[in-house]
PDB file of C-alpha atoms and ligand atoms in Angstrom:
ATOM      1  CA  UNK A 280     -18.183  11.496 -14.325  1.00 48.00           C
ATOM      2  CA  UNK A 281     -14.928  10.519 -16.204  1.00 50.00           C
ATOM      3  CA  UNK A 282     -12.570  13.486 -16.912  1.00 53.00           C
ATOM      4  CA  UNK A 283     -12.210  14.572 -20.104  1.00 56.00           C
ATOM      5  CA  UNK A 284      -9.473  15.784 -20.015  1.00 57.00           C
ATOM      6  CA  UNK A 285      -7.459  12.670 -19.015  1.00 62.00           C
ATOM      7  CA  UNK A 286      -6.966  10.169 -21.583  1.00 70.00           C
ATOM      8  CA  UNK A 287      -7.722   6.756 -21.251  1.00 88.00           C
ATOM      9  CA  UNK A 288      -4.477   5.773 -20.897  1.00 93.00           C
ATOM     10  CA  UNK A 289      -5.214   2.594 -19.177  1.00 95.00           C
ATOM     11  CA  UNK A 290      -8.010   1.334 -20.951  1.00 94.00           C
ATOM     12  CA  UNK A 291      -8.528  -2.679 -21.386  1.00 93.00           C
ATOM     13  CA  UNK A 292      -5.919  -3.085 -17.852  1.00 97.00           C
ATOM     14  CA  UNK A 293      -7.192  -4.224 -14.636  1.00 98.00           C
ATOM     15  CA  UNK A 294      -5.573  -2.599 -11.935  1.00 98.00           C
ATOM     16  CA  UNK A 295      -5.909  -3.932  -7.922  1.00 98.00           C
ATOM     17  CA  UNK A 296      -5.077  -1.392  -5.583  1.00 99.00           C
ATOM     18  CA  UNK A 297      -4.492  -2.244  -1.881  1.00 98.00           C
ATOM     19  CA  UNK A 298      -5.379   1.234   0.723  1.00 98.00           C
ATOM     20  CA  UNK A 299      -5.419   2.414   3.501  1.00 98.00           C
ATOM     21  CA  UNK A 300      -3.757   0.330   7.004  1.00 98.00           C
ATOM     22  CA  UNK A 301      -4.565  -2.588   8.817  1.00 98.00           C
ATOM     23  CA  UNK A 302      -5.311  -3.320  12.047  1.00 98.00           C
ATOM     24  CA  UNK A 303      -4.240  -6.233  14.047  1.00 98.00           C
ATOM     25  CA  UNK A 304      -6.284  -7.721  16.802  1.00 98.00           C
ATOM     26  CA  UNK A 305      -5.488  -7.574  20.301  1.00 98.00           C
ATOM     27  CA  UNK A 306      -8.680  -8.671  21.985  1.00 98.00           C
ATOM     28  CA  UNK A 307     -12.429  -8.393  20.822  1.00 97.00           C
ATOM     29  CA  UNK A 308     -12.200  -4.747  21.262  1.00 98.00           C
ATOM     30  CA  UNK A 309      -8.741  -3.646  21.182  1.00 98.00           C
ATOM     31  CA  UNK A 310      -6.173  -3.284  17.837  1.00 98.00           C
ATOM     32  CA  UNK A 311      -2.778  -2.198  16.795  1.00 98.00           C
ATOM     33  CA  UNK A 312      -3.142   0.665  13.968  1.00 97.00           C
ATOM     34  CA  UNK A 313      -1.387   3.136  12.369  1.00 95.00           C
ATOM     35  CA  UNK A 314      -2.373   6.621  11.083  1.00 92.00           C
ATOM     36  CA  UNK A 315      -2.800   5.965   7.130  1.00 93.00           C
ATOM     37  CA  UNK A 316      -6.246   7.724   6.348  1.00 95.00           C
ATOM     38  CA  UNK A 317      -6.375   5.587   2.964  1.00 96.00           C
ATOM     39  CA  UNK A 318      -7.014   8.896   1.041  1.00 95.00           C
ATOM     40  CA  UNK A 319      -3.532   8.412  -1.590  1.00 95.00           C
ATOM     41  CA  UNK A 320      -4.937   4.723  -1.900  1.00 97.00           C
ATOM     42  CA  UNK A 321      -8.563   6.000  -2.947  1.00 98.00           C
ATOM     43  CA  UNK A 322      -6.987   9.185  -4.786  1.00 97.00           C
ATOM     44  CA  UNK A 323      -4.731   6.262  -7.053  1.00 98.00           C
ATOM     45  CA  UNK A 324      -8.279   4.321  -7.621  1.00 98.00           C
ATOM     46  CA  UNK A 325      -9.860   7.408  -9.322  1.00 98.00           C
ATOM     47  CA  UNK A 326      -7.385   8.405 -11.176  1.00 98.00           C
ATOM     48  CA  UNK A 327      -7.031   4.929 -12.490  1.00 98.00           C
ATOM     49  CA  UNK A 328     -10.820   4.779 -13.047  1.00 98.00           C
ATOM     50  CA  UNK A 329     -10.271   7.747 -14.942  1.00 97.00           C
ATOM     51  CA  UNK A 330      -7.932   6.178 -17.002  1.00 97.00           C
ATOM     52  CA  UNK A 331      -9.840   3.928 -18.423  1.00 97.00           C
ATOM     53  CA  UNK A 332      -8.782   0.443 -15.830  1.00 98.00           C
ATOM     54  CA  UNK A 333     -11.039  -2.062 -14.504  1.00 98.00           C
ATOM     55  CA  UNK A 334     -10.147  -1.049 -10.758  1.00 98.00           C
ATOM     56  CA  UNK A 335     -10.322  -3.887  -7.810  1.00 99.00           C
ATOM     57  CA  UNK A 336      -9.875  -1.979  -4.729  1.00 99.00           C
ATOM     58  CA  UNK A 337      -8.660  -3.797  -1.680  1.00 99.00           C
ATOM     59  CA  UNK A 338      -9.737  -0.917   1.514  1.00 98.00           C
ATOM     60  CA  UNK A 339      -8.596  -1.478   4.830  1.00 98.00           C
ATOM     61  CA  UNK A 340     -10.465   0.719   7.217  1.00 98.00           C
ATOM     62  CA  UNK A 341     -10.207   4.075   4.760  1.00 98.00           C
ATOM     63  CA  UNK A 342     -11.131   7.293   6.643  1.00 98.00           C
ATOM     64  CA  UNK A 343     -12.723   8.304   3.208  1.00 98.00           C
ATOM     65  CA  UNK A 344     -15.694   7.187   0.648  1.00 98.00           C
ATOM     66  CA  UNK A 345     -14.237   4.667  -2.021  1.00 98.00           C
ATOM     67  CA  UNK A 346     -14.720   6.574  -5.365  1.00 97.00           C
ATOM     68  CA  UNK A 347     -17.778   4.720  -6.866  1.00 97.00           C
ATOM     69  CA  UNK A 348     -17.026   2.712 -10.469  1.00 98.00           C
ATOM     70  CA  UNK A 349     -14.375   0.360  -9.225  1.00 98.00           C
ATOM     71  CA  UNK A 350     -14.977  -3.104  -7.628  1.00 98.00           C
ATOM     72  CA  UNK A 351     -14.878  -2.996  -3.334  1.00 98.00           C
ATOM     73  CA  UNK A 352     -13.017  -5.654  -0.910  1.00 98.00           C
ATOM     74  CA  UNK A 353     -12.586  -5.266   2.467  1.00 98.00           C
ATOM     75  CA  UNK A 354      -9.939  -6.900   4.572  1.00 98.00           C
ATOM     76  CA  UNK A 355      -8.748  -5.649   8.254  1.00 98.00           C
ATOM     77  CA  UNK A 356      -5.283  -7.189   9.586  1.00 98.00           C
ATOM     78  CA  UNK A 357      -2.296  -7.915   7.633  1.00 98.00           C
ATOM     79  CA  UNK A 358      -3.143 -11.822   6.986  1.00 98.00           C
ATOM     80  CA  UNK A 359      -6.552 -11.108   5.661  1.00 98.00           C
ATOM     81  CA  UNK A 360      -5.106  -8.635   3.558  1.00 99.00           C
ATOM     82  CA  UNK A 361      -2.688 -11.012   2.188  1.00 98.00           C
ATOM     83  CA  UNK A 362      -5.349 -13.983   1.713  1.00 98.00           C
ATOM     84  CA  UNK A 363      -7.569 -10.742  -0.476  1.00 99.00           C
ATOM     85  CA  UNK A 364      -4.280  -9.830  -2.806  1.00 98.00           C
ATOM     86  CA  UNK A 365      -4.096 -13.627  -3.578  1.00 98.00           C
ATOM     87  CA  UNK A 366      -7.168 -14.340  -4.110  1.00 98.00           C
ATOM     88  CA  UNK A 367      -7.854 -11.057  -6.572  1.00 98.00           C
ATOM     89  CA  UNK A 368      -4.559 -10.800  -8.087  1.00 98.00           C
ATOM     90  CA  UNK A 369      -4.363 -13.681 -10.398  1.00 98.00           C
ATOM     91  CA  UNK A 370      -5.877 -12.227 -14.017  1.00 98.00           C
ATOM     92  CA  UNK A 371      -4.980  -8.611 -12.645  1.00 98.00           C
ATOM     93  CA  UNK A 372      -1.835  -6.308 -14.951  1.00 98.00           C
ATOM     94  CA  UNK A 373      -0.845  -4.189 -12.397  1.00 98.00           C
ATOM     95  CA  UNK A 374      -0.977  -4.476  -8.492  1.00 98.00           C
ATOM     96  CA  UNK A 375      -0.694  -0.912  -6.408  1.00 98.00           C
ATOM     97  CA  UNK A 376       0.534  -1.844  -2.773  1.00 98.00           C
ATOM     98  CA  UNK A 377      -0.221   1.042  -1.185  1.00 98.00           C
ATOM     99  CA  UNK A 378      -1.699  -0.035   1.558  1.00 98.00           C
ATOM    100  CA  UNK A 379       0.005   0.135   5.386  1.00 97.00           C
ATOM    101  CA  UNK A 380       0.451  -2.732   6.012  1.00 98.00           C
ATOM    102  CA  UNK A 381       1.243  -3.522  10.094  1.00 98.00           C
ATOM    103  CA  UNK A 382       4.690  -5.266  10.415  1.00 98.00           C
ATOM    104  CA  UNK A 383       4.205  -7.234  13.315  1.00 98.00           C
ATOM    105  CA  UNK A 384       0.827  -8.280  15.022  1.00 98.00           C
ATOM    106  CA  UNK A 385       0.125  -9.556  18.402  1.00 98.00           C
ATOM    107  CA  UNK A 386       1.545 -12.922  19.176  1.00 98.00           C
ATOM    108  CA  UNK A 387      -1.853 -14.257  20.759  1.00 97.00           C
ATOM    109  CA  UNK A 388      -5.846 -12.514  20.179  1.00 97.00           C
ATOM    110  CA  UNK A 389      -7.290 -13.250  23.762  1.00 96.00           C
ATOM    111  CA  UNK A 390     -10.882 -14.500  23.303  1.00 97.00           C
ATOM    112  CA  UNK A 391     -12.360 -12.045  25.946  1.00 97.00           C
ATOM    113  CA  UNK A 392     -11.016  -8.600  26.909  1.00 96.00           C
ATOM    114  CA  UNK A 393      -7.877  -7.830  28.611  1.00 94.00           C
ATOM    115  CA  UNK A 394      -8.581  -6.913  31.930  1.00 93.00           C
ATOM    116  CA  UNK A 395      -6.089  -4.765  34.871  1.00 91.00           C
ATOM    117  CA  UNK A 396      -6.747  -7.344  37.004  1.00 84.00           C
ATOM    118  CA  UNK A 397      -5.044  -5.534  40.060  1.00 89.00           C
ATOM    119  CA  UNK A 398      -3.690  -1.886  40.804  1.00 87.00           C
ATOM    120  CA  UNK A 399      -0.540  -1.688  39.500  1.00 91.00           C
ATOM    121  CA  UNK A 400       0.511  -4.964  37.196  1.00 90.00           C
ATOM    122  CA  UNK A 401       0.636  -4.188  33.352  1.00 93.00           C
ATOM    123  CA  UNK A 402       0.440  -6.689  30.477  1.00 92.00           C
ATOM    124  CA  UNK A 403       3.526  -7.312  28.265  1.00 94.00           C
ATOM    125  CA  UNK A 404       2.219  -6.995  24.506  1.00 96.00           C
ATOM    126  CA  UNK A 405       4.120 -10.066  22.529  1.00 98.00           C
ATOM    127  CA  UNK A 406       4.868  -9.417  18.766  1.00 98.00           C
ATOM    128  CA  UNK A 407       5.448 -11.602  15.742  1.00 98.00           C
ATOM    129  CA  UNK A 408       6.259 -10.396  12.151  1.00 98.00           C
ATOM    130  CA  UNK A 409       3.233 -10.438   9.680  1.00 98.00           C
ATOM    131  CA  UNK A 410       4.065 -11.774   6.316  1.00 98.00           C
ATOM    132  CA  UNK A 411       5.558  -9.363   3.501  1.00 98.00           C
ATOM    133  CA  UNK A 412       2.717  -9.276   1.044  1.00 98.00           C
ATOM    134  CA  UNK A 413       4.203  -7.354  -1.524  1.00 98.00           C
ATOM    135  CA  UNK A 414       7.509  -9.845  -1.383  1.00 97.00           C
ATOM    136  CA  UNK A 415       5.639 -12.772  -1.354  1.00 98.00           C
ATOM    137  CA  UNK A 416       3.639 -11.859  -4.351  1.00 98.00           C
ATOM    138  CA  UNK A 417       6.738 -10.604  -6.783  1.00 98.00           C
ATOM    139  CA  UNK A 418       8.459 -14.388  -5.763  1.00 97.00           C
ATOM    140  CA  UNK A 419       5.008 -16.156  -6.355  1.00 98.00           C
ATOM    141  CA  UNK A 420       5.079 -14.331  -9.879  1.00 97.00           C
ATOM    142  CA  UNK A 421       7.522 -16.771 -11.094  1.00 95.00           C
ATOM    143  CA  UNK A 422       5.404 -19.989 -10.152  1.00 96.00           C
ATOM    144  CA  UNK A 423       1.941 -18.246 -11.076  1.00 97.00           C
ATOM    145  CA  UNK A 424       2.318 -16.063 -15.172  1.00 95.00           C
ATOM    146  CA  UNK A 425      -1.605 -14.779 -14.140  1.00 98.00           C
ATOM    147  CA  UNK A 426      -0.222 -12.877 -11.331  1.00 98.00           C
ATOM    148  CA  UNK A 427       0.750  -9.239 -11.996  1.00 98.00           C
ATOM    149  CA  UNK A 428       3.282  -8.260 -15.046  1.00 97.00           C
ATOM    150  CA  UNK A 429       3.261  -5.165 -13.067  1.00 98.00           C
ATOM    151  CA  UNK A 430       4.007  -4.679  -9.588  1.00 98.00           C
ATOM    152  CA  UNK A 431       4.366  -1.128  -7.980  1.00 98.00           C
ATOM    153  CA  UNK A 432       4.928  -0.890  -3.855  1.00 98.00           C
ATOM    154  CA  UNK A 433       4.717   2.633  -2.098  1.00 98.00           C
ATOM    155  CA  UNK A 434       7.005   3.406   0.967  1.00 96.00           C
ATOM    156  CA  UNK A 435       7.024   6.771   3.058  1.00 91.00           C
ATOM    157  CA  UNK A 436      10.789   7.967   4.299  1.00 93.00           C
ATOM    158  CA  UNK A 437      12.064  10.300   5.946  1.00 90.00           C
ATOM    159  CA  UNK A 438      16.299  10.009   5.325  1.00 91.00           C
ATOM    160  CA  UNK A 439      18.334  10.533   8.186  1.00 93.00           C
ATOM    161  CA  UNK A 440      21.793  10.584   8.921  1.00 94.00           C
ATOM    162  CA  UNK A 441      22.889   6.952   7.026  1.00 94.00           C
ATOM    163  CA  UNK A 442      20.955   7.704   4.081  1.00 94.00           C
ATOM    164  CA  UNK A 443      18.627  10.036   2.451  1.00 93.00           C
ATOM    165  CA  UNK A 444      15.118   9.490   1.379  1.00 93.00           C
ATOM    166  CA  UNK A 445      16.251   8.536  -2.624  1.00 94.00           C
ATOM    167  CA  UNK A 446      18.928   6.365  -1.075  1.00 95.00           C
ATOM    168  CA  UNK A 447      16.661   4.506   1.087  1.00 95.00           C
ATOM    169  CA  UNK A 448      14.022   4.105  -1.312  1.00 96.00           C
ATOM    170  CA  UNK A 449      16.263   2.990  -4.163  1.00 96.00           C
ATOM    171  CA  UNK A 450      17.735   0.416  -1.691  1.00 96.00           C
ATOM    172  CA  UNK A 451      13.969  -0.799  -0.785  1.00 97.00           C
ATOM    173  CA  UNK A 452      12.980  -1.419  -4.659  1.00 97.00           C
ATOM    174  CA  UNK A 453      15.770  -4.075  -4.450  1.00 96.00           C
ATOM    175  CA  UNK A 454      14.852  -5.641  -2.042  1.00 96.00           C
ATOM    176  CA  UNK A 455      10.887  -5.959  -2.697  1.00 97.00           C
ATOM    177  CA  UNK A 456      11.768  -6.630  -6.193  1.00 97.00           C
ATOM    178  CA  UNK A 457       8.994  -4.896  -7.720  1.00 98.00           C
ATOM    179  CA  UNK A 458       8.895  -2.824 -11.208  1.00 98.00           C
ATOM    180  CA  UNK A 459       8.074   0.493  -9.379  1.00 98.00           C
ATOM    181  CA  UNK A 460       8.316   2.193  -6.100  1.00 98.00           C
ATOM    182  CA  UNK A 461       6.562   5.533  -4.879  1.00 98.00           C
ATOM    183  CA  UNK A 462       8.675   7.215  -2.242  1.00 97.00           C
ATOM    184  CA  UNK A 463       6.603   9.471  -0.129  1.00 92.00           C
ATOM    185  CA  UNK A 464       9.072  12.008   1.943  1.00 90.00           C
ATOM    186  CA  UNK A 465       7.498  12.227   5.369  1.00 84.00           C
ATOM    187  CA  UNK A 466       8.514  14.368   8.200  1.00 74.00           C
ATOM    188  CA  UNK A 467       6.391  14.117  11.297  1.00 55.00           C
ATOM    189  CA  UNK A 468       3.432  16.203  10.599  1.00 51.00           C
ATOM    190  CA  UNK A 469       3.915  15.258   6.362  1.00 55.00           C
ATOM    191  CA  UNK A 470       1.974  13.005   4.607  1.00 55.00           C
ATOM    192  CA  UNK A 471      -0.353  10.913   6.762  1.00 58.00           C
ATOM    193  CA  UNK A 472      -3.791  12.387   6.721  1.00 58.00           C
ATOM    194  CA  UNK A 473      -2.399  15.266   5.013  1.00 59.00           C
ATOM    195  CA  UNK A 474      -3.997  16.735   1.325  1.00 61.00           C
ATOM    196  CA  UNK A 475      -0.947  16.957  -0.439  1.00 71.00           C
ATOM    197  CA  UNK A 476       2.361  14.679  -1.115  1.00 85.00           C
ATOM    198  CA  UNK A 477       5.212  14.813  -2.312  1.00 91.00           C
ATOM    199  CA  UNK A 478       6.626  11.980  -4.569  1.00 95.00           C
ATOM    200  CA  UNK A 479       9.855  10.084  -5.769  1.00 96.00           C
ATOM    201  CA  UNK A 480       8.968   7.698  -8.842  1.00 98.00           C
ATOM    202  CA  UNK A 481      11.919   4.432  -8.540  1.00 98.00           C
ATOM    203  CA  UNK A 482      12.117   2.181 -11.522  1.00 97.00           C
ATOM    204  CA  UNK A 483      13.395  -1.205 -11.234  1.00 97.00           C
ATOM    205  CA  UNK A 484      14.703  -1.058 -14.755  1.00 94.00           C
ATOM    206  CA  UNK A 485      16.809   2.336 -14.930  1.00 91.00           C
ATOM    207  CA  UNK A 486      17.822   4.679 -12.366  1.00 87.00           C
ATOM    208  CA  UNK A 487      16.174   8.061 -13.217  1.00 94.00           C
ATOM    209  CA  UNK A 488      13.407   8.761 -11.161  1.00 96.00           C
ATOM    210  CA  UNK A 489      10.169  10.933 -11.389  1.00 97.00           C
ATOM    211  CA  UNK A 490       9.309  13.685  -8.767  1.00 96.00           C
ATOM    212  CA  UNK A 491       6.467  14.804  -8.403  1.00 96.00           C
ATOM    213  CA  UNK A 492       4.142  16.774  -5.680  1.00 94.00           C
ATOM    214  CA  UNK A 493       0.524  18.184  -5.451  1.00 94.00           C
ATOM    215  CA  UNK A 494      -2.827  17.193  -3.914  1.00 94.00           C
ATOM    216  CA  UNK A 495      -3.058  13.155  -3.695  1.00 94.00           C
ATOM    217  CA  UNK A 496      -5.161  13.334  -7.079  1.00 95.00           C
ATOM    218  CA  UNK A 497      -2.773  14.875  -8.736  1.00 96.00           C
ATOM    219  CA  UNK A 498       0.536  12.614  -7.598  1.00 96.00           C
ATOM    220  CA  UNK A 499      -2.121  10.280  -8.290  1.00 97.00           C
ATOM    221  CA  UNK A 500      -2.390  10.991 -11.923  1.00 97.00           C
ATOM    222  CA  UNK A 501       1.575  11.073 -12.218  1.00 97.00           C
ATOM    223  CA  UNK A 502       2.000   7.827 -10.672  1.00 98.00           C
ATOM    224  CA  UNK A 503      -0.707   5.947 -13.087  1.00 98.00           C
ATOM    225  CA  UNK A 504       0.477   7.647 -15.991  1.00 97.00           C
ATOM    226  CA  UNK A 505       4.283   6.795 -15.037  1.00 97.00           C
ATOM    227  CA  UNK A 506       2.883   3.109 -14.472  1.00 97.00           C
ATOM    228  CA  UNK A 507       1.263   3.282 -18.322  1.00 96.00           C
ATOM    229  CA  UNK A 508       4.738   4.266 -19.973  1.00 94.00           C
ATOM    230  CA  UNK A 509       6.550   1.790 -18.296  1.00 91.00           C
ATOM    231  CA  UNK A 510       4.059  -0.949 -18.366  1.00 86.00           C
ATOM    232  CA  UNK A 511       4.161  -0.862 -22.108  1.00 80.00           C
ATOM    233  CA  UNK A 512       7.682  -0.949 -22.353  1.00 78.00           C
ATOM    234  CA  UNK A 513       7.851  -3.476 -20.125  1.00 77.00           C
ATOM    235  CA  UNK A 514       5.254  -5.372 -22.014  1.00 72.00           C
ATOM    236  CA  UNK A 515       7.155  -4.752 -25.164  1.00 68.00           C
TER     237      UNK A 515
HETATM  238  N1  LIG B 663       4.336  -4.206   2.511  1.00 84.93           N
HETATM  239  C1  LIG B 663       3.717  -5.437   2.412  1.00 84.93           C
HETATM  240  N2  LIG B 663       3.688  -6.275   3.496  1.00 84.93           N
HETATM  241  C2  LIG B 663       4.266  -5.912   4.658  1.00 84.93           C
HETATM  242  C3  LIG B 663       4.914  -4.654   4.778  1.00 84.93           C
HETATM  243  C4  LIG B 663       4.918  -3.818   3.672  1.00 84.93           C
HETATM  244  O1  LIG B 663       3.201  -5.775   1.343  1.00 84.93           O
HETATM  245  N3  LIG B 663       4.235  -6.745   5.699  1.00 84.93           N
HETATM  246  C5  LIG B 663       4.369  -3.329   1.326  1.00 84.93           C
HETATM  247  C6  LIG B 663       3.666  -2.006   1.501  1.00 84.93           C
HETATM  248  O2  LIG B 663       2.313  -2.083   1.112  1.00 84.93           O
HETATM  249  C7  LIG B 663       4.457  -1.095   0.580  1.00 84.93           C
HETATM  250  C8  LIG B 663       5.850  -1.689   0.585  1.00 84.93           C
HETATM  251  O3  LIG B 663       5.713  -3.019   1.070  1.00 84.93           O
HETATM  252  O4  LIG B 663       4.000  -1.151  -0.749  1.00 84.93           O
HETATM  253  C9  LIG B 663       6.854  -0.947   1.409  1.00 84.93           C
HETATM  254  O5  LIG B 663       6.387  -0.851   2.736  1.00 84.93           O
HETATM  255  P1  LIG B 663       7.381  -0.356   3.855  1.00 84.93           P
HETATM  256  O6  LIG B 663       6.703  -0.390   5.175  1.00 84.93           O
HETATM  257  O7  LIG B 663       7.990   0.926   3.395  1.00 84.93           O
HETATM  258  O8  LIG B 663       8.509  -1.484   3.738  1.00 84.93           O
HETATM  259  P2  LIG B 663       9.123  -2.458   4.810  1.00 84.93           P
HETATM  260  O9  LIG B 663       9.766  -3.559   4.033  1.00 84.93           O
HETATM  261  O10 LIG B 663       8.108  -2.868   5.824  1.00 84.93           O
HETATM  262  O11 LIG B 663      10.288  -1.613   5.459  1.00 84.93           O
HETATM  263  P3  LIG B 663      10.351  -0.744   6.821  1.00 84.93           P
HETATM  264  O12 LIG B 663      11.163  -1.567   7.763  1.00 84.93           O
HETATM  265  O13 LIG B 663      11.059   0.529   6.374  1.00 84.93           O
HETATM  266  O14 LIG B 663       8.946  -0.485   7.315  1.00 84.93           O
HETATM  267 CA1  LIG B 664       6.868  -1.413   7.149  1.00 84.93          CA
END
């Protein structure tokens, strides 16, 4: 049921959201993870649903039901995530990265399980970096005018001593090169698998940010009604 009281702010876009975290294969039954439950990623889906987009949804191994009314893909490491944002994001407006995605993967997938082999020896796990999707798809941009106008990335930070968690996240935007970056501030127990968030909205295009915090529907609905402002002016 669409809620009325949200306005269908993003009627007529298509909107492809990437959630939840990959996995990359070790052997047939072993994987590198990490601890993203996928719930933000399915909370931004409904809420741009509700909003009136044509929602693609991208779901790497959510802990949670994908809201029904948007269009399904599933994808599992970090390279078959990448080949599913090419392949759906030509034709798309806006592209939500705010899936996990693993930094490095194993060097090698053995074909049959990694045994112990003898009492004490232990196997040295190789790594190689995976491919940054989000980079690779703001520099395709300029080959390819049916990818994205709109590109938003999501990073969780925790500042430390060099920097703090605006600093760090204003720093990342540059680098990615995307319109719009959602800084989650994460402390150890914060965020992941958690019900509520709290928010930093970056824009590529003038320095004030948006803060925000609440369940992940409602930093939800701040994010995709931040991305409607600023993808019309953008547009304009
Ligand atoms: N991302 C991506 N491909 C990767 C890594 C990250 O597309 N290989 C995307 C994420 O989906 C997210 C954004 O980049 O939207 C920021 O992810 P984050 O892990 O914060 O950035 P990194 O560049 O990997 O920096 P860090 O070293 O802090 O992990
Ligand atoms: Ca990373």
């Amino acid at each position: 049921v669409q809620d009325l009281l949200s306005e269908p702010v993003l009627a007529g876009s298509k909107v492809l959201i990437t959630a939840g975290g990959t996995r990359e294969p070790l052997d047939p039954v072993r994987f590198l993870g990490n601890r993203s439950s996928g719930r933000q990623g399915v909370a931004l889906a409904q809420a741009a649903r509700d909003a009136g987009a044509d929602v693609t949804l991208i779901a790497t191994h959510l802990e949670v039901p994908a809201p029904h009314g948007v269009k399904l893909v599933h994808a599992s490491s970090a390279l078959e995530l990448r080949e599913a944002v090419f392949e759906n994001a030509p034709g798309q407006d806006v592209l939500i990265m705010n899936a996990a995605v693993a930094d490095f993967r194993p060097a090698r997938i053995e074909n049959s399980k990694i045994k112990k082999r003898d009492e004490h020896s232990a196997p040295v796990i190789e790594l190689v970096r995976n491919p940054d999707i989000l980079a690779e798809l703001v520099s395709a941009r300029s080959q390819n005018p049916d990818l994205p106008e709109f590109i938003v990335g999501f990073a969780a930070e925790t500042g430390d001593e060099q920097g703090s968690v605006l600093e760090y996240g204003q720093a990342k935007l540059k680098r990615k090169g995307c319109e719009m970056l959602v800084v989650n501030e994460v402390g150890a127990t914060l965020t992941f698998g958690q019900e509520t968030n709290s928010i930093h909205v970056l824009f590529a295009d003038h320095a004030e940010a948006v803060q925000a915090s609440g369940s992940k529907l409602e930093v939800a609905r701040v994010v995709i009604e931040q991305i409607s402002n600023a993808a019309k002016s953008h547009a304009a």
